[in-house]
Every structure is written in C-alpha cells, then in structure tokens.
Coordinates of C-alpha atoms and ligand atoms in Angstrom, one line a residue:
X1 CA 0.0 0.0 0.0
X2 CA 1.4 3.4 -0.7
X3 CA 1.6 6.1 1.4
X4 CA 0.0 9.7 1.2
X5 CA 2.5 11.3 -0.2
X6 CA 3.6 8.6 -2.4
X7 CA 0.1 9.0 -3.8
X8 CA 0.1 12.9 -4.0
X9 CA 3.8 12.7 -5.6
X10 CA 2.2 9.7 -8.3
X11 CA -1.3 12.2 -9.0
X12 CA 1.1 15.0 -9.5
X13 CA 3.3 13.5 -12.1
X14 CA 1.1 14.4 -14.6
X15 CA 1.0 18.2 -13.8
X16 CA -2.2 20.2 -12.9
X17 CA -4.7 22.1 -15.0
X18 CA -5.7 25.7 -13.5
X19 CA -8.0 27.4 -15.8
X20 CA -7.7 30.5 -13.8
X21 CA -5.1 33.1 -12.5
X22 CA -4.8 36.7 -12.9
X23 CA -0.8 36.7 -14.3
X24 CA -1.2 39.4 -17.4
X25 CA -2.7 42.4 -14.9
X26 CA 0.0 41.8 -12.6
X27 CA 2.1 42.4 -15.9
X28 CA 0.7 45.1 -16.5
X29 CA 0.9 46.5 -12.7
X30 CA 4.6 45.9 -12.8
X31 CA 5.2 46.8 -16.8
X32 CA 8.7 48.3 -16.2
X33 CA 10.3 44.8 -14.8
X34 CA 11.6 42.2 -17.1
X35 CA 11.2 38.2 -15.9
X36 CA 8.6 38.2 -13.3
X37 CA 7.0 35.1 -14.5
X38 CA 10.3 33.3 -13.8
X39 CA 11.5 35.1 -10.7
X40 CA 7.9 35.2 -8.6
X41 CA 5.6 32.4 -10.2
X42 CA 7.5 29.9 -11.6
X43 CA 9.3 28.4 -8.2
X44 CA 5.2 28.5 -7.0
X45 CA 4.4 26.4 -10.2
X46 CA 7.1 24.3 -10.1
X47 CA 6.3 23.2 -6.5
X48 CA 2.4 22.7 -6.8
X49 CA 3.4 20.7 -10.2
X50 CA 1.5 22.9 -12.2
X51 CA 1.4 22.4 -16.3
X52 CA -1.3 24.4 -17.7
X53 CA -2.8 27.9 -16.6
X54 CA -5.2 29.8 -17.6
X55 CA -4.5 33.5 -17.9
X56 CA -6.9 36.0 -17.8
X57 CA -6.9 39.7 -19.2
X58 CA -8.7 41.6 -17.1
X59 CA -9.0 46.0 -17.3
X60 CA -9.6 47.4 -14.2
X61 CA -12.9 49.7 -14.0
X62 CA -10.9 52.8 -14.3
X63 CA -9.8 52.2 -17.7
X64 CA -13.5 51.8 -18.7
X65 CA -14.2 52.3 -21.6
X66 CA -12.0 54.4 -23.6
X67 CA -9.1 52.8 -22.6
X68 CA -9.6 48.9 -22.3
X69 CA -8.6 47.8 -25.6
X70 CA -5.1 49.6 -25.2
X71 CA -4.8 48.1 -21.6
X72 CA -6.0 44.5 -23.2
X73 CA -3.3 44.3 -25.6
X74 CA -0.3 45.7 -23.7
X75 CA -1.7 42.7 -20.9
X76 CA -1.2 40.5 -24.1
X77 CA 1.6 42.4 -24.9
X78 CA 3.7 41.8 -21.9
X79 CA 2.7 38.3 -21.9
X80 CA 4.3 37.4 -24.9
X81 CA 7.2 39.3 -24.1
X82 CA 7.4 36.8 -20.7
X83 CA 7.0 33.8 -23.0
X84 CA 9.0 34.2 -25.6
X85 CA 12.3 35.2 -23.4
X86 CA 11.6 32.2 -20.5
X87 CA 11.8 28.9 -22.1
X88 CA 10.3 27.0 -19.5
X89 CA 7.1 28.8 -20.5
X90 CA 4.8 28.1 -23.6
X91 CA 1.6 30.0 -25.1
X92 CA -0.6 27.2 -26.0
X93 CA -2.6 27.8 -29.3
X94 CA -4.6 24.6 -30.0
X95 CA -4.7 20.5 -28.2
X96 CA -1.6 19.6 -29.9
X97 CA 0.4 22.9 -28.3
X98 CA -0.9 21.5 -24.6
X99 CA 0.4 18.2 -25.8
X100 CA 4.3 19.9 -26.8
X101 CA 3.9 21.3 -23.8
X102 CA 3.8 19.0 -21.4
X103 CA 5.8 16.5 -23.4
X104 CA 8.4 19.1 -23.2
X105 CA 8.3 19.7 -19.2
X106 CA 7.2 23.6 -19.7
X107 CA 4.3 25.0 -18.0
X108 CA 1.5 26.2 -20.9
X109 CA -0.5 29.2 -20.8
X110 CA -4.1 29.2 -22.4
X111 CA -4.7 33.3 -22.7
X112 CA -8.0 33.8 -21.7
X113 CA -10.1 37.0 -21.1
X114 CA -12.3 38.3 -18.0
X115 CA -14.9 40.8 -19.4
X116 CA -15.6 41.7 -23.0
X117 CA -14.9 45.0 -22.6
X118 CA -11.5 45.2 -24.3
X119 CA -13.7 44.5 -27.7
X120 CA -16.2 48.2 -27.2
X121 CA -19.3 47.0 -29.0
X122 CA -17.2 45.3 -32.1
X123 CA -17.3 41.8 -32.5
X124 CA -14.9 42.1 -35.4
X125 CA -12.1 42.0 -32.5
X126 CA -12.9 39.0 -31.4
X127 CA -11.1 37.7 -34.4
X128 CA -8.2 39.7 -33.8
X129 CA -7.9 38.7 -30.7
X130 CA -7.7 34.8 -31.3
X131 CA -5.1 35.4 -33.7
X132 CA -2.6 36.6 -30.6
X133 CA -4.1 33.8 -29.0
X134 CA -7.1 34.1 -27.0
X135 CA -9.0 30.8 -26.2
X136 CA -11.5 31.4 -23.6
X137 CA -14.2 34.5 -22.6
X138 CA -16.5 35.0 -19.8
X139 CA -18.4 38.4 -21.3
X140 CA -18.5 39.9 -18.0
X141 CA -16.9 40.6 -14.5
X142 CA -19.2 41.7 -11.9
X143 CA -20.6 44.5 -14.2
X144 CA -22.6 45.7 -16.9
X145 CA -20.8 46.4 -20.5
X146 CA -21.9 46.1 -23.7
X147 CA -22.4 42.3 -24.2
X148 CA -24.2 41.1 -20.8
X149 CA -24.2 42.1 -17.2
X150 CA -22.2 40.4 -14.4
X151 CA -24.2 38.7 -11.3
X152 CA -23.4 40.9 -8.1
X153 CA -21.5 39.9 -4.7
X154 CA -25.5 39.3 -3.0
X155 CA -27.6 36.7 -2.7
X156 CA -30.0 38.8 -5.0
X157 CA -30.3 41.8 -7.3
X158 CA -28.1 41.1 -10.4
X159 CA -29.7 42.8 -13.4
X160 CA -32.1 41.0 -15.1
X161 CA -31.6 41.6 -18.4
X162 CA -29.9 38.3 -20.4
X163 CA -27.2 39.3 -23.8
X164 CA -27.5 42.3 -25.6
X165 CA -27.7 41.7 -29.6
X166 CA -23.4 42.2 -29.3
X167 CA -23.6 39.4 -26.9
X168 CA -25.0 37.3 -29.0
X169 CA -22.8 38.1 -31.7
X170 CA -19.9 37.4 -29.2
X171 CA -21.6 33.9 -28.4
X172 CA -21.5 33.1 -32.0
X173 CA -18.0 34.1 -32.8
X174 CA -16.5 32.2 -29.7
X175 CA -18.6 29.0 -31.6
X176 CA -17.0 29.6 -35.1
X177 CA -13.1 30.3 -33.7
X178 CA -13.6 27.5 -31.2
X179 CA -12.9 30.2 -28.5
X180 CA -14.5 28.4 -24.9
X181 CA -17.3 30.0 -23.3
X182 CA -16.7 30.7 -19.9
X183 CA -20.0 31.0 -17.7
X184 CA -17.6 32.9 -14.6
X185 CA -19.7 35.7 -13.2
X186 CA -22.4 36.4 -15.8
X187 CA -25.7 37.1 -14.4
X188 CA -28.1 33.9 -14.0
X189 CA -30.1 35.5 -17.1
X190 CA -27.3 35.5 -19.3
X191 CA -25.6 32.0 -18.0
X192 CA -29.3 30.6 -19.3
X193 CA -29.0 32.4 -22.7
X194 CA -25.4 31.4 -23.1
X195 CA -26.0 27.9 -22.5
X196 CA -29.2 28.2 -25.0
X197 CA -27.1 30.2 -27.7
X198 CA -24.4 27.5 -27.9
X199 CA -24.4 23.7 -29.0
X200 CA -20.2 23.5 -27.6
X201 CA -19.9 22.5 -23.9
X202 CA -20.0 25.2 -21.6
X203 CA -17.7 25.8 -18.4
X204 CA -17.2 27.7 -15.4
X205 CA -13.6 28.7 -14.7
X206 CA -13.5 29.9 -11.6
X207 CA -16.7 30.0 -8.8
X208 CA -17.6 28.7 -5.8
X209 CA -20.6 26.8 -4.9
X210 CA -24.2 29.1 -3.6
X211 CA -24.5 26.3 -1.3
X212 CA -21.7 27.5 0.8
X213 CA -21.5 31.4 -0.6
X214 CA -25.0 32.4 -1.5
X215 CA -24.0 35.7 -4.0
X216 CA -25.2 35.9 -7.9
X217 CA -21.4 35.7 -8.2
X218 CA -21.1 32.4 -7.5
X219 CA -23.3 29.1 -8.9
X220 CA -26.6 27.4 -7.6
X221 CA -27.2 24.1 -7.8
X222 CA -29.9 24.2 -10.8
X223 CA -26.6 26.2 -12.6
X224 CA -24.7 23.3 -11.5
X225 CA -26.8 20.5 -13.4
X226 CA -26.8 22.7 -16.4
X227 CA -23.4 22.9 -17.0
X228 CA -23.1 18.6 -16.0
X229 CA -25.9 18.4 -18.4
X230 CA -23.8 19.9 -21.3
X231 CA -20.5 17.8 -20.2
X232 CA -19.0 20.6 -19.1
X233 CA -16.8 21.7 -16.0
X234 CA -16.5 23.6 -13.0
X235 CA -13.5 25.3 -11.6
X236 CA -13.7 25.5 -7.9
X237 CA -12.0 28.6 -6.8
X238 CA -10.3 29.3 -3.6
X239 CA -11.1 33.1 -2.8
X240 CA -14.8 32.9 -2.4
X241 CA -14.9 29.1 0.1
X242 CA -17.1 30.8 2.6
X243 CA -18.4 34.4 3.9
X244 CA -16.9 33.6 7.4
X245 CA -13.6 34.0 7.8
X246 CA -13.4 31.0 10.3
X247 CA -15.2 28.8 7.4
X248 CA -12.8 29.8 4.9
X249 CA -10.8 26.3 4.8
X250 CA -9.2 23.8 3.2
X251 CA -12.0 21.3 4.5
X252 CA -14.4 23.8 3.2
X253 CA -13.0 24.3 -0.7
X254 CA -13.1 20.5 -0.8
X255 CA -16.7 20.8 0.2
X256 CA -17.3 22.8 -3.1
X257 CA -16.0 20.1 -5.0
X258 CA -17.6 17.1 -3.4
X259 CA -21.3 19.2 -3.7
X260 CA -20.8 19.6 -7.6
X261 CA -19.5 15.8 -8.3
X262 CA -22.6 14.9 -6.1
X263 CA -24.7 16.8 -8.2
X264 CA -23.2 15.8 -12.0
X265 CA -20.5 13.5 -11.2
X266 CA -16.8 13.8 -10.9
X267 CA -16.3 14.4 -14.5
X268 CA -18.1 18.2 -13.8
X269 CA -15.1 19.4 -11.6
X270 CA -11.3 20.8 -12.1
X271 CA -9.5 23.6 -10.4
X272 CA -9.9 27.4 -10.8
X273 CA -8.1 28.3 -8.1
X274 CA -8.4 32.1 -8.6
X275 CA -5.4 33.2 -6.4
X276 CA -4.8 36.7 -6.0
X277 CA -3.5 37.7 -2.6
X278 CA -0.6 38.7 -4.6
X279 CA -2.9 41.4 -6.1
X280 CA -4.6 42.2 -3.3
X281 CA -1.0 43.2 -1.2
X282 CA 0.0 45.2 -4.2
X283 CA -2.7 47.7 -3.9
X284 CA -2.9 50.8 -2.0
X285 CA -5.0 50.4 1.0
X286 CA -7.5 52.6 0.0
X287 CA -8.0 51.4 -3.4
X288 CA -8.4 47.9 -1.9
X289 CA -11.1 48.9 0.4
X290 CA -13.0 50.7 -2.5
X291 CA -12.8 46.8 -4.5
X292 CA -13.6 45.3 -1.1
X293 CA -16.8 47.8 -1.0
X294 CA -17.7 46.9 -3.9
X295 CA -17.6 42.9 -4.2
X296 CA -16.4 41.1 -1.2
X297 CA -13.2 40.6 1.1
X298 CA -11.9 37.4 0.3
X299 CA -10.9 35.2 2.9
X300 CA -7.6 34.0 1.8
X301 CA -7.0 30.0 2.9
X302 CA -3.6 29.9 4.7
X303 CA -2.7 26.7 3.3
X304 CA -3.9 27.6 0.1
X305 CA -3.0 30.8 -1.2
X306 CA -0.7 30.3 -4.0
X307 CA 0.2 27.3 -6.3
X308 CA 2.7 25.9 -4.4
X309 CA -0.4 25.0 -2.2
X310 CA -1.4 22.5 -4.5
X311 CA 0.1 19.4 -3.1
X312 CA -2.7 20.1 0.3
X313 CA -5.7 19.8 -1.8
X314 CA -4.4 16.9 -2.9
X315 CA -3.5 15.4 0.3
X316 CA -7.0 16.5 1.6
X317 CA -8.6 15.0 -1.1
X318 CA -7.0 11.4 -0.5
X319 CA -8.2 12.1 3.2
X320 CA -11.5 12.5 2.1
X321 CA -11.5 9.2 0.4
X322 CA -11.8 10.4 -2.9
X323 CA -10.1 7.3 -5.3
X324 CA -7.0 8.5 -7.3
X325 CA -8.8 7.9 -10.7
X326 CA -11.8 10.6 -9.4
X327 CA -8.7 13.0 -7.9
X328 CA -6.6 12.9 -11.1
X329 CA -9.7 13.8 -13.2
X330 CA -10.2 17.0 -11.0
X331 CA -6.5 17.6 -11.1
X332 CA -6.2 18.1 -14.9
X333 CA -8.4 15.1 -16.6
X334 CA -11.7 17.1 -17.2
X335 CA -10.3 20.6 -18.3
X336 CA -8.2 18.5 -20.9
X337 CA -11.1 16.6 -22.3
X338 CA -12.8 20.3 -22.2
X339 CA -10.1 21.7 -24.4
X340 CA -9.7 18.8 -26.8
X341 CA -13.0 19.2 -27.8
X342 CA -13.1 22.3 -28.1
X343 CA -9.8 24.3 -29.6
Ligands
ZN1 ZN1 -13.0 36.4 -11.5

C-alpha cells in the first residue's frame, strides 16, 4: 500500500490544469520589470506541479471604456514578451500545443479574457484577438458592458436583463473560432442564454458553490446541473470558500468540490483556483477597500494561497477518500477533455 505522499507525488506527475489566474494584470501593474514570470511564479508552479494555466486579461474599472482595448493588448503584450524570453514557458494555441507542452516539461499558458470590454461593442475584435491567442471568454466581471451584465456579490439583485444583440454576436463568434465560453460571473439571465445560444460544452472557470457562498457571483445548484448536463466543467476557486472567515478552509474548498460531483459527477469538476492575494497586497489600502466595497473581502485560505499550495488539496482530497482515478480527473483530466474538444 502506498503512502499519502507517495500517492500525491504519483497524482502530480502528470502536472495540474488551473484554468484560472490573474498573471497578465499583474504584468501590466509591474510593466517596467523584465522576468517576473520566472523570478515570482515559476518556483510557485514548479512546487504545486503545475502544467497548464489559464491567464486571464482583465482591465480594471478605471480604464473603462476608452481605454480597455489599449490596456487588453499591452496585458497580451507583456505576456508574450514573458513567453518568448523564458523557455520553460509556452503560449498554447490549440490540443496539440498543450500536448508539446507538457511532453516538453514547460508550464503552458491558455490566454483567456475576464470581461468583453476590451472589444467596445465590435465583434470584429474578437477575431483579432484569437489570432494573438485568445482561447477562452467570460463576457463579464461583476458589471454591466456592452455584451451582458455580471451577477453581483449578493444573494439577489443582479440585473435581469440576459445578452444584448453584441452578446449574441460574441456567443457566435467564440462557436465559429472555437474560442471556450466561460459561464464565470455572468448574471443567471445571461448564463441561461449562453447555455441556449451555444451547441459547444459550456464551463465555469473559476466560482464557488451558492450552497456554501449564497451571492449571484457564484453558482446554484440548478446552474450546477446545467453545466453537467452539457459535459461541461467547474473550476472551484479558492477566494470565495465561505463568507466567514473562520469557514474559509481547506475542508471547506473541498466541500465545493464534493457538492458539484454529487450533483453531476466527478467528470463536472477541475480547479480554478483564482489566487490573488498577490494582487490584493500590491494595492494601496485605500483602493483595496474601494474593490472590497464593492464585491467582497476574500478570505484568503492559509494553506492555500498560492500554487505551491497545491500538493494540500491533494492530500486533503486522498483524506477525504476520494479514489485517485476521481482525484486525477479533478487535477487536470476534465479541463483537458474540455479543451480537446473544443480548440
Ligand atoms: Zn473572477
């Protein structure tokens, strides 16, 4: 019989799939340094065994809206600029690019994008866009814009309203370029519309479950069967595990995961971990407090804060009693059947 951590050390052999993390704003926040990937992530990556990351542009609500396609491409900009001088690093493009990657021991990025703002009201971008290697959208943060309108940080009150006639056209453009349709933080109006609209799976990349953190933000369990109903996944993230502070756990995020393979199996559920304390130290203390206003304080998990972290979840999950056939699917199985199908 092997031990724990002869079992962690086999599950992680295969590296882990994290579909999302915030790495192309903290570019941008730091534009004037050179190798940050490889000086502040990659000893984290290395250690949690990670191989594939999602990476999110995201504009900030003060760029809105004049600015966000200039701040979209310099994220993309700078990202590239990481990638091409760090050769443990690869942009991954299509199934085969995930498969170089990891036969070739580097860590692959999927570029992905938080909010449609960065494309105005022109879904000509979108095109664009793919061609420097965009793979993934949710259309919205927590906010209104042009395509749909984000579900708020309360148990009620999102806007009602489902995709504007530019949303649609977004839905249908992410079909044709085989871009993945992220269901992260749209309102419950437009997550029904989007699942409608498209005949691809669809995915969440990063939530938590309403059964532990009852916000719009975050998914309920009728949301839950739609997305198992359409073979899709579920990221479980690891900001928004409880409203308590003293419920914020480890114990608690893999509660998340063991209410959504309860409800659609283990198949429905990968890891979005989401972590951004790094972001959240960086900014003044008054601008944080505005964002906190706004939409929530996380509870950061001590002994899950950053990708080196990764190794606990699986321990915990083994302790559990999940099998290491159901653990490995979470770990990277399901978001790699996801993006064979679809890229
Ligand atoms: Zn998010």
């Amino acid at each position: 019989m092997n031990t724990v951590e002869e079992r962690v050390s086999h599950l992680h052999a295969g590296s882990l799939v994290d579909m999302h993390f915030d790495l192309p704003l903290n570019l941008f926040w730091n534009r004037t340094r050179r190798n940050i990937i490889a000086t502040d992530f990659l000893p984290e990556f290395e250690a949690g065994d990670i191989g594939l990351l999602g990476v999110a542009i995201y504009v900030e609500d003060k760029y809105l809206p004049d600015q966000a396609l200039r701040v979209a491409l310099d994220q993309v900009a700078l990202l590239h600029i990481e990638v091409e001088t760090t050769p443990q690093l690869m942009l991954c493009r299509s199934f085969t690019d995930i498969q170089r990657a990891q036969a070739e021991g580097r860590i692959g990025f999927i570029l992905t994008m938080e909010g449609a703002e960065p494309f105005g009201d022109d879904p000509y971008l979108v095109q664009i866009f793919h061609q420097l290697g965009l793979r993934m959208i949710s259309l919205t943060h927590a906010r209104t814009n042009a395509a749909a309108a984000g579900g708020i940080f309360a148990p009620a009150g999102s806007p009602s309203d489902g995709l504007t006639i530019f949303g649609r056209e977004l839905v249908a453009e992410c079909d044709r370029l085989g871009i993945l349709l992220d269901l992260a933080h749209i309102n419950p109006a437009g997550f029904e519309e989007i699942c409608a609209l498209t005949k691809r799976p669809v995915i969440v990349s990063h939530t938590n479950v309403r059964r532990f953190y009852d916000v719009e933000r975050n998914i309920s369990d009728d949301q839950i069967k739609m997305i198992g109903a359409r073979g899709g996944v579920i990221g479980i993230n690891a900001i928004l595990v409880s409203a308590n502070k003293e419920e914020a756990t480890l114990d608690r995020y893999i509660d998340h995961i063991e209410h959504v393979a309860n409800l659609i199996g283990i198949d429905g559920v990968g890891i979005g971990f989401d972590f951004c304390e790094f972001l959240w130290c960086q900014m003044p203390a008054a601008e944080r407090e505005e964002l906190e206003a706004k939409l929530t304080r996380p509870h950061f998990l001590a002994d899950l804060t950053n990708h080196s972290h990764a190794r606990n979840v699986t321990r915990k999950l083994i302790e559990r009693g999940f099998k290491d056939e159901e653990i490995a699917k979470f770990l990277r199985g399901n978001w790699l059947r996801i993006l064979r199908q679809t890229l």
